Short mmCIF file of C-alpha atoms in Angstrom, two decimals:
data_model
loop_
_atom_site.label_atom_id
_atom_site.label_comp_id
_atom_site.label_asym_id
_atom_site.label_seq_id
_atom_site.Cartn_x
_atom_site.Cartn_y
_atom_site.Cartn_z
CA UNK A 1 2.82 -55.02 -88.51
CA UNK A 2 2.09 -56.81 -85.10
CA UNK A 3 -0.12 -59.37 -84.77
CA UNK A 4 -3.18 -59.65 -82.63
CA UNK A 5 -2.41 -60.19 -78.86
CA UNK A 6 -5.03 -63.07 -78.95
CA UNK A 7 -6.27 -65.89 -81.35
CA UNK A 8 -10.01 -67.78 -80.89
CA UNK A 9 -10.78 -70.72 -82.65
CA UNK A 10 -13.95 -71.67 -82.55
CA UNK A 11 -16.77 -73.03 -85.26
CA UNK A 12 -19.09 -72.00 -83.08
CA UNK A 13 -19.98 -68.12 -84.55
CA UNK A 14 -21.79 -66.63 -81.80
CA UNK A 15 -18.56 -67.88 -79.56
CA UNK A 16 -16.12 -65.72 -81.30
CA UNK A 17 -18.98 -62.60 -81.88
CA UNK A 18 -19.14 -62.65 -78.02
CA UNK A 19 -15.12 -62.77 -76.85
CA UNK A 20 -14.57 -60.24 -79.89
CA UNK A 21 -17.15 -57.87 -78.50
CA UNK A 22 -15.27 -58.48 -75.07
CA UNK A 23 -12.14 -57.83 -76.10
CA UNK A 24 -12.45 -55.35 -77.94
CA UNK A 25 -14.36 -53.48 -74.78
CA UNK A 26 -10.59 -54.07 -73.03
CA UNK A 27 -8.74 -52.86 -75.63
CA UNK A 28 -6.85 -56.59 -76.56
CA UNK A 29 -6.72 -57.04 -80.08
CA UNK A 30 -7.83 -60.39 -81.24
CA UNK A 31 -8.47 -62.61 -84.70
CA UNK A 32 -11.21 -65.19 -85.39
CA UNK A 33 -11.14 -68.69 -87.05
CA UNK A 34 -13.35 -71.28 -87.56
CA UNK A 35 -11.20 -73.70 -87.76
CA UNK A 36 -8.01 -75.17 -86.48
CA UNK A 37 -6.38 -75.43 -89.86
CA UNK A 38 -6.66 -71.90 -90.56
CA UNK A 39 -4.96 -71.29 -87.84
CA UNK A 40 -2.58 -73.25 -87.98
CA UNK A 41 -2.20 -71.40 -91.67
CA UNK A 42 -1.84 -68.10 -90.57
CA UNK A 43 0.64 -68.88 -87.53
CA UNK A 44 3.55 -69.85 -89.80
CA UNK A 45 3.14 -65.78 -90.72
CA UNK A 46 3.13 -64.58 -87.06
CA UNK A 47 2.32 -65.49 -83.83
CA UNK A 48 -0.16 -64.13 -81.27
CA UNK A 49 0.09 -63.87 -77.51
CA UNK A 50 -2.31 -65.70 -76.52
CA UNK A 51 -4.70 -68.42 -78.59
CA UNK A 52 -7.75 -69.56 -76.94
CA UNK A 53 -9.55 -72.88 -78.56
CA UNK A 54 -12.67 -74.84 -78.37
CA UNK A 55 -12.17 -77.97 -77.95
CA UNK A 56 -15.15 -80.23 -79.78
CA UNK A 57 -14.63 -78.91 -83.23
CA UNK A 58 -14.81 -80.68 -87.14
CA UNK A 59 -11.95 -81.47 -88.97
CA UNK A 60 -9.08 -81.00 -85.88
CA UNK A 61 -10.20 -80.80 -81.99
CA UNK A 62 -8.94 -78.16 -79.56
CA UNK A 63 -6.43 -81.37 -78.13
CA UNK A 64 -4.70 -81.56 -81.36
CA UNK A 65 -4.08 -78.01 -82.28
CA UNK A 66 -2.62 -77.45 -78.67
CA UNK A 67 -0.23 -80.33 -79.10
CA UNK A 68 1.06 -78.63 -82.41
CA UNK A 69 1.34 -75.43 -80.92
CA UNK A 70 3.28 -76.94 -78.02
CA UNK A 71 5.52 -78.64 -80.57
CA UNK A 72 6.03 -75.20 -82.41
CA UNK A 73 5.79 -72.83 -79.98
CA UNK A 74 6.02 -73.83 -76.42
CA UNK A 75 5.89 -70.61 -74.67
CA UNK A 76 2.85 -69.41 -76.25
CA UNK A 77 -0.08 -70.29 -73.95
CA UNK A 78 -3.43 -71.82 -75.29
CA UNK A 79 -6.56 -71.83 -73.15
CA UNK A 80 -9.01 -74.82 -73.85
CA UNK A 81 -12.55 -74.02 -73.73
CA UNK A 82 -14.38 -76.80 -72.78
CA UNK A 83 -18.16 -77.81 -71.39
CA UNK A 84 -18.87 -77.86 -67.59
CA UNK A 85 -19.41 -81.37 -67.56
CA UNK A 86 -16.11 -82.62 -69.72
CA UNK A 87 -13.98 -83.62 -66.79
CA UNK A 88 -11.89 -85.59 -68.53
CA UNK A 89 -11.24 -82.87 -71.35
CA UNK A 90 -10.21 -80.59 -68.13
CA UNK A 91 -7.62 -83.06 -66.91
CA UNK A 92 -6.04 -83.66 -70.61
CA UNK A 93 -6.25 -80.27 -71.61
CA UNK A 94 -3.95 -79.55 -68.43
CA UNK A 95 -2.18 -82.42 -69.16
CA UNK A 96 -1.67 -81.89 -72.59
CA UNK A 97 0.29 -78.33 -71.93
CA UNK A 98 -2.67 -75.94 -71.57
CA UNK A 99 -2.10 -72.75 -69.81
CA UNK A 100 -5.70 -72.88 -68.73
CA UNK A 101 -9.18 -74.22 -69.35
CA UNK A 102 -12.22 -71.79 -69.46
CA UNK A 103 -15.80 -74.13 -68.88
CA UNK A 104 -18.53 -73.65 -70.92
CA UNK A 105 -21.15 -71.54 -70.60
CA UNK A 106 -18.85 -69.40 -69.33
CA UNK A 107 -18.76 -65.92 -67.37
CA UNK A 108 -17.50 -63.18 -69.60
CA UNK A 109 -15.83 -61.67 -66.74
CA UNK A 110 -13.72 -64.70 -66.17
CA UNK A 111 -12.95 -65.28 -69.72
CA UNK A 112 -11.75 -61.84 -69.46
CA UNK A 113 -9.68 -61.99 -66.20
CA UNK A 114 -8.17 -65.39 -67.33
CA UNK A 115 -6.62 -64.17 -70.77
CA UNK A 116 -5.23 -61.20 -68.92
CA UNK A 117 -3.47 -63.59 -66.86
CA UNK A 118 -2.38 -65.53 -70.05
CA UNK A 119 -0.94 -62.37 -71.32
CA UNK A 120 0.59 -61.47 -68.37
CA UNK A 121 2.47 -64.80 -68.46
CA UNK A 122 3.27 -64.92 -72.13
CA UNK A 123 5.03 -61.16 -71.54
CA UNK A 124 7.00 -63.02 -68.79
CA UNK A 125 7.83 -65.77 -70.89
CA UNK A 126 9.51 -63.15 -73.54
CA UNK A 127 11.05 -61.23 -70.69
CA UNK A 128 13.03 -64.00 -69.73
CA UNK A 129 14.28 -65.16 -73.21
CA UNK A 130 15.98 -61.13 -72.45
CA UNK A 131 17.12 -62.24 -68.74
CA UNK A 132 19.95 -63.91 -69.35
CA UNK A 133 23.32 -63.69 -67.35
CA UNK A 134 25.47 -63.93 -70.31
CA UNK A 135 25.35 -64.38 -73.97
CA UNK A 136 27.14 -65.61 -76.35
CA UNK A 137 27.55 -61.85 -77.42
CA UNK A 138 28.35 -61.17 -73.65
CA UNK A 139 25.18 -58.94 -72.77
CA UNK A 140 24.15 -59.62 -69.35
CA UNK A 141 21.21 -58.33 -67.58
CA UNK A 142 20.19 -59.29 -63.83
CA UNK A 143 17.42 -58.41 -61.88
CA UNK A 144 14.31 -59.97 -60.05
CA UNK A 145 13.27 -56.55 -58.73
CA UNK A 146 9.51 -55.66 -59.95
CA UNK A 147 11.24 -52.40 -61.55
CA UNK A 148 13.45 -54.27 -63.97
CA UNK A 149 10.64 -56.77 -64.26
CA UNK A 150 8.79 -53.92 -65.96
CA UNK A 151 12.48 -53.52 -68.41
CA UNK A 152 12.28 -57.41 -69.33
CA UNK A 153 8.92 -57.08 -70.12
CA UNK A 154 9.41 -54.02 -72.36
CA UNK A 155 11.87 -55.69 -74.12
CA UNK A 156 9.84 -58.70 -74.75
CA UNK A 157 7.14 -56.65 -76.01
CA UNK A 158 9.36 -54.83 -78.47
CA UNK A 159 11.21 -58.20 -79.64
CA UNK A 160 8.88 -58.58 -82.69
CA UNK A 161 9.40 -54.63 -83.71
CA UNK A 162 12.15 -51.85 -85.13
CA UNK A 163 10.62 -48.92 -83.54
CA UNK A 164 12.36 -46.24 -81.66
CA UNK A 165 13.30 -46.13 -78.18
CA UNK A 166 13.83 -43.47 -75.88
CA UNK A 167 16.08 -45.21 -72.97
CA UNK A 168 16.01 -42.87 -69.42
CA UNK A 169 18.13 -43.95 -66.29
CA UNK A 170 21.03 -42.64 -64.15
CA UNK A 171 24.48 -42.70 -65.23
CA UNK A 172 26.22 -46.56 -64.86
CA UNK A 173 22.21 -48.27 -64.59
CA UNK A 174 23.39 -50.30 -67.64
CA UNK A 175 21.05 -48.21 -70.70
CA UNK A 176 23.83 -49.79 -72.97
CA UNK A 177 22.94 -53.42 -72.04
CA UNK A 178 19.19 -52.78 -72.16
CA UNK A 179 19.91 -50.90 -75.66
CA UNK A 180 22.07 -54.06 -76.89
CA UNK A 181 19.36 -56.57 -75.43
CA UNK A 182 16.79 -54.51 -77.60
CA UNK A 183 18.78 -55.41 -80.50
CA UNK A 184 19.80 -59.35 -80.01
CA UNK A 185 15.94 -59.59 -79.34
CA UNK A 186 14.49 -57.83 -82.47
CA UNK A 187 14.12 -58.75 -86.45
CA UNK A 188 17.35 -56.87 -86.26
CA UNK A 189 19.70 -58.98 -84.34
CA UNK A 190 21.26 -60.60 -87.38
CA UNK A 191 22.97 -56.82 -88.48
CA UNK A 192 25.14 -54.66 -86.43
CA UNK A 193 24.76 -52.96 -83.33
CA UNK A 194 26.28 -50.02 -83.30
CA UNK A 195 27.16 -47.71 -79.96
CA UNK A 196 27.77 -44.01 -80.26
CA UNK A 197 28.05 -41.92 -76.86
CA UNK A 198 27.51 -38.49 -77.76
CA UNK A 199 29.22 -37.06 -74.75
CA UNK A 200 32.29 -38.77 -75.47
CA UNK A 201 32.79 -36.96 -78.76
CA UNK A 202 34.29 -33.49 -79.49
CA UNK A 203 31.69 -31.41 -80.99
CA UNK A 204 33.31 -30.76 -84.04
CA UNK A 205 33.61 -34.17 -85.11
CA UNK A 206 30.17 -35.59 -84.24
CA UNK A 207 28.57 -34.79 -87.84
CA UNK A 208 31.82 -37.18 -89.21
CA UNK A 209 31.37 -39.85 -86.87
CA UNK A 210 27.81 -40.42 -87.51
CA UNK A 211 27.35 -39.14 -91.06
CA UNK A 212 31.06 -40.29 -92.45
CA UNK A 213 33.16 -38.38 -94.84
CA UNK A 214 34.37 -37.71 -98.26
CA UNK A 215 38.35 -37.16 -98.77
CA UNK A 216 39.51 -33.96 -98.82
CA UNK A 217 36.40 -32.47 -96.55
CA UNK A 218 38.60 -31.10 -94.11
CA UNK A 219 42.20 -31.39 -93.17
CA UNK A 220 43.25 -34.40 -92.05
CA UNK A 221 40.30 -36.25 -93.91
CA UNK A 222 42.99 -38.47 -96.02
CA UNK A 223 40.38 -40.74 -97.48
CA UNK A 224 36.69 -41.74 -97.60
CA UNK A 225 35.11 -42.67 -94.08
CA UNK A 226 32.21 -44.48 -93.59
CA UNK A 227 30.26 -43.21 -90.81
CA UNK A 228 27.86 -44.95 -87.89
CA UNK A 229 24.64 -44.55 -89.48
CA UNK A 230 26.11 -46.70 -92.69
CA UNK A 231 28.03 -49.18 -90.64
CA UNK A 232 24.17 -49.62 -88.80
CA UNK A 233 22.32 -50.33 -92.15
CA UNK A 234 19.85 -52.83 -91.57
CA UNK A 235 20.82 -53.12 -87.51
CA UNK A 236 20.82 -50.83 -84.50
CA UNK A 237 22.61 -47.49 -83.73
CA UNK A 238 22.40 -46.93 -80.69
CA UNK A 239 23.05 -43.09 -79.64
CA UNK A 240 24.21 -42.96 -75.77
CA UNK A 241 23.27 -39.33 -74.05
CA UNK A 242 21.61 -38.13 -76.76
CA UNK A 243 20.64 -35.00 -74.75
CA UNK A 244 24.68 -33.82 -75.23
CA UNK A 245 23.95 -33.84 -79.15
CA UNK A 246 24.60 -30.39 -80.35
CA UNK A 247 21.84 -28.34 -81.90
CA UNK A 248 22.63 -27.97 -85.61
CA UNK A 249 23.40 -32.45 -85.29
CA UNK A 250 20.08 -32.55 -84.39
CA UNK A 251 18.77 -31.09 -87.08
CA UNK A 252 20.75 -33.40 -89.35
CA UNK A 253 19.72 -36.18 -87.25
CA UNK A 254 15.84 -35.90 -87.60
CA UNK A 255 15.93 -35.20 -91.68
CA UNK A 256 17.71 -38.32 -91.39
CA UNK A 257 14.68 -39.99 -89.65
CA UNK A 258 12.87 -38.74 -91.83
CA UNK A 259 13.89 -39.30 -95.14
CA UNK A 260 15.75 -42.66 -94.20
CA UNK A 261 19.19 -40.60 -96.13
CA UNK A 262 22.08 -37.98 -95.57
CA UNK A 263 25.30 -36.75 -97.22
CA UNK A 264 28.61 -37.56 -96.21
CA UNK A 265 30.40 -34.60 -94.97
CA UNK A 266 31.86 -32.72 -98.23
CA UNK A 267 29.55 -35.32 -100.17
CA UNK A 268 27.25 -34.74 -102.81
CA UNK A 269 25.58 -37.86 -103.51
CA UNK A 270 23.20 -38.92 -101.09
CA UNK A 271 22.95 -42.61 -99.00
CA UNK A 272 20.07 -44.15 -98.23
CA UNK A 273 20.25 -46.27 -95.27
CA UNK A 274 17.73 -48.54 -92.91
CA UNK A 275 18.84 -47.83 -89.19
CA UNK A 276 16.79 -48.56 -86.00
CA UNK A 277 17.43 -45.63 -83.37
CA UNK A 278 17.65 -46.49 -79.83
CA UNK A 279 18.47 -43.46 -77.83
CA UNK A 280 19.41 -42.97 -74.47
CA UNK A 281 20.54 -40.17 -71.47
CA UNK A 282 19.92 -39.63 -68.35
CA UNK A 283 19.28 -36.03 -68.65
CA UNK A 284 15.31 -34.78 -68.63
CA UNK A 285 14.86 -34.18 -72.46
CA UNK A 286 11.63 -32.18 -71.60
CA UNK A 287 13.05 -29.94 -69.94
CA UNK A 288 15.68 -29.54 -72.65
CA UNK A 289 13.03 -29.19 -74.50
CA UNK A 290 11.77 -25.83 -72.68
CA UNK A 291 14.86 -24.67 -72.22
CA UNK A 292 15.82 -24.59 -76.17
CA UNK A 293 18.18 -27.10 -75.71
CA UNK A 294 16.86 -30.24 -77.87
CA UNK A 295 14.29 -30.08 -80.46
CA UNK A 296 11.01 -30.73 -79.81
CA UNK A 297 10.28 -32.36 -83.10
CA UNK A 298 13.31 -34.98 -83.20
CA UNK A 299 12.39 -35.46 -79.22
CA UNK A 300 8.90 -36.67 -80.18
CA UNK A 301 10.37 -38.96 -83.26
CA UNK A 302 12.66 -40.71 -80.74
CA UNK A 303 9.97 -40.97 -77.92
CA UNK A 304 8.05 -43.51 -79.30
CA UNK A 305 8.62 -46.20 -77.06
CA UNK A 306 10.39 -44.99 -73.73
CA UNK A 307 12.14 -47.61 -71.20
CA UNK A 308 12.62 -46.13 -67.95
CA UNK A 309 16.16 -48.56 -65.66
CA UNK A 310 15.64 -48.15 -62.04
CA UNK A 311 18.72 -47.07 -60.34
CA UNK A 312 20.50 -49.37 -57.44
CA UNK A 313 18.86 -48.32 -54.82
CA UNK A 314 15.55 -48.49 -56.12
CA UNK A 315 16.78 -52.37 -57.01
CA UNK A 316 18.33 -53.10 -53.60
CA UNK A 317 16.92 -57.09 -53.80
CA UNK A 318 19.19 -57.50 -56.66
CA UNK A 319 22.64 -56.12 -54.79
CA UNK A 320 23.13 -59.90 -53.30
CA UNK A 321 22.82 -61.78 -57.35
CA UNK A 322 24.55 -58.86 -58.97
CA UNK A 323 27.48 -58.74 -56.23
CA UNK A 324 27.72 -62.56 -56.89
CA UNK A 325 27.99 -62.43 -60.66
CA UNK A 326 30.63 -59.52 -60.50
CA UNK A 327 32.65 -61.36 -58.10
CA UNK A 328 32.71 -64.22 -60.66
CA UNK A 329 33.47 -61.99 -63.68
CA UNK A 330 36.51 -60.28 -61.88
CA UNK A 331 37.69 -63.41 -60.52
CA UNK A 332 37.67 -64.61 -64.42
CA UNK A 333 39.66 -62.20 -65.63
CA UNK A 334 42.43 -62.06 -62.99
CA UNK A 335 42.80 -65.72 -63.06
CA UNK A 336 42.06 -66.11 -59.11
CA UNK A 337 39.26 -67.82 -57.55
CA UNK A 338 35.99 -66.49 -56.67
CA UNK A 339 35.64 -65.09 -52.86
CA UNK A 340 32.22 -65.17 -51.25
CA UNK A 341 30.29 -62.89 -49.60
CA UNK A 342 29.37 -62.60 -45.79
CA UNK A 343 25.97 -61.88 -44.72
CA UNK A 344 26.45 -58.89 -43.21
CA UNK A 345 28.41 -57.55 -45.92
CA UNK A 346 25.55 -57.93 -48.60
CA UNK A 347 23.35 -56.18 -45.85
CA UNK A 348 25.68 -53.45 -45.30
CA UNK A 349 25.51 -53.31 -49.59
CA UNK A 350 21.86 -53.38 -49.47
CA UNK A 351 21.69 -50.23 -47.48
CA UNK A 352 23.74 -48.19 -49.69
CA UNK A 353 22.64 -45.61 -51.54
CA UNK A 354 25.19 -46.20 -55.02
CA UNK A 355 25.16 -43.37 -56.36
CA UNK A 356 27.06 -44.96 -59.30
CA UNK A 357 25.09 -47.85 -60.12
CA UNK A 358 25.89 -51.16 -61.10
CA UNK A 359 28.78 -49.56 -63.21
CA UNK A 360 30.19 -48.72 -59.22
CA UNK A 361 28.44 -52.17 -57.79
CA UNK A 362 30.87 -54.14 -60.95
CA UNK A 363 34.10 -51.31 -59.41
CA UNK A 364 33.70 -52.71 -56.09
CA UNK A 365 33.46 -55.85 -56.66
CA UNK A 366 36.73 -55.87 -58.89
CA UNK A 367 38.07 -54.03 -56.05
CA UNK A 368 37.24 -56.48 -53.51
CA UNK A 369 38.54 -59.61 -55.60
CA UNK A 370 42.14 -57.69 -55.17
CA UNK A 371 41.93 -55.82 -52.07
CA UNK A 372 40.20 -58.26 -49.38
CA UNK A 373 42.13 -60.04 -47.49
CA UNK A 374 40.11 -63.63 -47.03
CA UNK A 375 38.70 -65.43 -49.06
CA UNK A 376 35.14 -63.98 -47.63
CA UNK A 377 34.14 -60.74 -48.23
CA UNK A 378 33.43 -58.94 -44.83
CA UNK A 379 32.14 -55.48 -43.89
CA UNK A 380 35.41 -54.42 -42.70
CA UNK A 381 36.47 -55.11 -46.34
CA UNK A 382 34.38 -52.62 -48.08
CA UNK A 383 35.65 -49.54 -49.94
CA UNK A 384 36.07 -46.72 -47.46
CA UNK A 385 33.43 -44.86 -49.34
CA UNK A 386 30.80 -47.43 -48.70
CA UNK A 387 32.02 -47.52 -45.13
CA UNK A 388 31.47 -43.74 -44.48
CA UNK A 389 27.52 -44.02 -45.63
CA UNK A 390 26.28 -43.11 -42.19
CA UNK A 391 22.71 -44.89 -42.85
CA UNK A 392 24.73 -48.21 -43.47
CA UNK A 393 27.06 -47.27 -40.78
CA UNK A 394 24.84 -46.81 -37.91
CA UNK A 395 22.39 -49.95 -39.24
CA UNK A 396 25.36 -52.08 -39.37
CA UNK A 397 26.45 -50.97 -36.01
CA UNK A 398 22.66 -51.85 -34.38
CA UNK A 399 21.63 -55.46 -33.32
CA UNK A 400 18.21 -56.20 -32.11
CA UNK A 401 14.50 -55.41 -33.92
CA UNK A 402 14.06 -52.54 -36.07
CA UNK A 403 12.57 -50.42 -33.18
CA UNK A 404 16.29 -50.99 -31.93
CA UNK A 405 18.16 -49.40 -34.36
CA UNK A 406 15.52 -46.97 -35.22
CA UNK A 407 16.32 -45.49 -31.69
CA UNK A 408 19.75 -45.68 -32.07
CA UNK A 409 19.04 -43.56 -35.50
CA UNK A 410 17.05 -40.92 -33.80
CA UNK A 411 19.77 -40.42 -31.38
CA UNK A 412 22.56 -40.51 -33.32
CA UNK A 413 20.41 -37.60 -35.32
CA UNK A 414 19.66 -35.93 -31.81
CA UNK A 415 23.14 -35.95 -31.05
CA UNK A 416 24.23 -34.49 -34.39
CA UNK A 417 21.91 -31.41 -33.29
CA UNK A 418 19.76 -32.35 -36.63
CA UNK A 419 16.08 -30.79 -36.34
CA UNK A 420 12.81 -31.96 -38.28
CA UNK A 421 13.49 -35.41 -38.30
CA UNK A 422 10.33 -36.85 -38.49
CA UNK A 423 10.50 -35.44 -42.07
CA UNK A 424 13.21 -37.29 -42.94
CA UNK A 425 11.71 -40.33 -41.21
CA UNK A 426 8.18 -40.96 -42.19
CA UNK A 427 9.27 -40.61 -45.97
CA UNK A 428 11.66 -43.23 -46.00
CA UNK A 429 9.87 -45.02 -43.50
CA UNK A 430 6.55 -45.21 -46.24
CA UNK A 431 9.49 -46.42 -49.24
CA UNK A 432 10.94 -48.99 -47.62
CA UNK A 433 7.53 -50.57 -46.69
CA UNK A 434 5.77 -49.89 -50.55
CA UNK A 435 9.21 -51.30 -52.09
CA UNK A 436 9.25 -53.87 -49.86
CA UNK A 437 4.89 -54.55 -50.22
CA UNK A 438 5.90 -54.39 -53.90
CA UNK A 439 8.50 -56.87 -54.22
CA UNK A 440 6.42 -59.09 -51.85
CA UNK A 441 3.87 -59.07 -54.45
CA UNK A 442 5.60 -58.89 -57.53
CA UNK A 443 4.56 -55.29 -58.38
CA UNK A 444 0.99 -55.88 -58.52
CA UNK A 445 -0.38 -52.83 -57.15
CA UNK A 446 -3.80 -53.18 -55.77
CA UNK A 447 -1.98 -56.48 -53.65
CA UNK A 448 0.58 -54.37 -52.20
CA UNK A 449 -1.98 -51.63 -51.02
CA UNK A 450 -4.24 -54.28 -49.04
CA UNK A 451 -1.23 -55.78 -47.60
CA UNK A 452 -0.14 -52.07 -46.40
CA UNK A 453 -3.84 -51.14 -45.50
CA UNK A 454 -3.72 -48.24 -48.10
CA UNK A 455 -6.51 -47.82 -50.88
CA UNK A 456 -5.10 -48.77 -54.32
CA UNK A 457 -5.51 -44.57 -55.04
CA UNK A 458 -3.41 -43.87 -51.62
CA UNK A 459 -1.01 -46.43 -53.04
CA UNK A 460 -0.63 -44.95 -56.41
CA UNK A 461 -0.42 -40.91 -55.11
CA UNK A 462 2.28 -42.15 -52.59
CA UNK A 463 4.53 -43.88 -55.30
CA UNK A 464 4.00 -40.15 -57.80
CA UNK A 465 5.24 -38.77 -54.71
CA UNK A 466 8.57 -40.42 -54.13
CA UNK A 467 9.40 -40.07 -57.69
CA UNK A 468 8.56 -36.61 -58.07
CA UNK A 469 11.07 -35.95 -54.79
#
């Protein structure tokens, strides 16, 4: 069971009765203690997101318990609540690691507002414990992009839990590092993790390469195999493109959910096992789901949780740090040194529309260790594919201000006898400046909208919009 997002201490009653009745209003979970030594009890159990203190109390003061918790647990923030006219309390509470300090008496409101902000950053702080360039395991996930901010953050929210996940995102996004990251960052990451793509597997042997098999079940089955879902127990199975799973699996599948055991194929004697499910596909299950294709009931049982991975183009601030790393990796592993990158080769990237991914992003780059001739990368360089991308093409070909090579784009459309092209335009003029509004301001919304001059509902409709085309 999770623990409450947020922890008061205070041994002052009417205190706690009046952030509980707040919080609970916003939907945070919290605990109560009057003291720091309860506390301090119950954290060794688990750990909250957020712990908010008073900082005049018997036994231990607020300054004490927050130099423990910094000792224990340095990312967790602790806001010191402290009277109006305790200056000095202020400046050591800030210099004695508190996130914040809320005076008393003190607005509800800003309580409020400032342990959102708390959260916020203690959800950061767990995202980047998952954003990490390499591993000792070798997962590597890269992105500043708000979009795969959101996929850190999911992550760090799920790193105290076994639930299910439903992973969605194009072919080559990287669902198989996300599902892996789940895994190292979970109660789990001790076990196995164990891939299965389901699209990679004749049909006929799917049932024996998840559920195992008993010699003699069919021909060629010379001995007992164990399948994935025993080489999983107590870890991670993670089942890539689930929506290729055929039917009657399926079926298997979710009375294996549900009863937590299965029979080996020709077996008799049934195995209990203890397997997290993290699923993934870029197919639309729902509409699977309507079109008879994928049970409804084993598509709700894996839909607990679902983590959406932006494609590339929806990422295009990362091309330049993902380009980099690649570059590095392939350099590694042919034993050369690393090239760089020109300028206007990384722009030329950025206005691709990779329509494989990172997975063609890493190709590229491999290809470009081998195939360019200098030691920096220059647009000349580039696959021949990525060369022929007329948007890229043209921009690359335009100096001057965007009004420039906006005109050189209309006529270049003109001249290809191409009609309606303000509906082309205005679109993609409106996503570049709400992707760029929302990078600017790290994905908070309501920012982004004044900065555009939208309303925060204008904002929201237009981003349903592109995703919906």
């Amino acid at each position: 069971m999770n623990p409450e997002q947020v922890w008061i201490v205070d041994d002052d009653s009417s205190i706690r009765w009046v952030l509980e009745r707040a919080f609970k209003g916003e939907n945070i979970s919290c605990a109560s203690f009057s003291n720091a030594d309860d506390l301090l009890a119950a954290i060794e159990y688990s750990q909250p997101d957020v712990i908010i203190s008073d900082i005049r109390m018997p036994k231990m003061d607020g300054m004490t318990l927050l130099s423990i918790i910094n000792d224990k647990f340095p990312d967790l923030p602790v806001i010191i609540m402290t009277a109006h006219s305790d200056l000095d309390s202020a400046v050591n509470a800030y210099q004695g690691g508190a996130f914040e300090y809320l005076p008393k008496p003190f607005d509800i409101d800003d309580a409020l507002n400032l342990t959102k902000r708390a959260l916020i950053h203690a959800q950061e702080q767990n995202a980047k414990k998952a954003t990490v360039t390499k591993t000792e395991n070798g997962v590597g996930i890269i992105g500043e992009a708000p979009a795969m901010q959101e996929v850190f953050r999911a992550i760090g929210r799920l790193s105290r839990s076994s639930i299910s996940v439903l992973i969605n995102g194009e072919s080559g996004t990287g669902k198989e590092l996300v599902a892996h990251a789940l895994h190292l960052h979970s109660p789990r990451k001790k076990n196995s993790f164990i891939p299965l793509n389901m699209a990679a597997i004749p049909k006929d042997l799917i049932e024996s390469e998840l559920f195992g098999h008993e010699k003699g079940a069919f021909t060629g089955a010379n001995s007992v195999r164990q399948g994935r879902f025993e080489q999983a127990h107590g870890g991670t199975l993670f089942l890539d493109e689930i929506g290729d799973m055929p039917i009657d699996v399926q079926t298997r599948l979710l009375r294996v959910l549900a009863d937590g055991q299965f029979y080996r194929v020709g077996g008799h004697n049934p195995i209990k096992v203890d397997v997290r499910i993290i699923a993934a596909t870029h197919q639309n299950l729902e509409d699977r789901v309507n079109q008879g294709e994928f049970r409804e009931d084993l598509f709700h049982r894996l839909n607990v949780i679902r983590v959406h991975i932006p494609s590339l183009k929806e990422r295009k601030e990362d091309i330049e740090q993902l380009a980099k790393h690649f570059l590095n990796l392939a350099a590694n592993e042919l034993g050369v040194e690393c090239k760089t990158i020109s300028r206007e080769a990384i722009k030329f990237m950025q206005r691709c529309d990779w329509p494989g991914n990172v997975r063609q992003l890493e190709n590229t780059c491999r290809y470009l260790t081998v195939m360019a001739s200098g030691q920096e990368i220059l647009v000349d360089d580039l696959p021949e594919e990525l060369s022929q991308n007329p948007v890229a093409a043209i921009s690359a070909q335009v100096s001057g201000g965007w009004q420039e090579q906006l005109s050189s784009w209309v006529d270049e459309k003109l001249n290809q006898g191409s009609t309606d092209i303000l509906s082309t335009a205005i679109p993609e003029f409106e996503k570049i400046c709400l992707d760029r509004a929302l990078n600017f301001t790290h994905g908070h919304k309501q920012e982004a909208a004044r900065k555009l001059g939208w309303g925060r509902n204008t904002l929201t409709r237009k981003l349903k919009e592109l995703q919906d085309s």
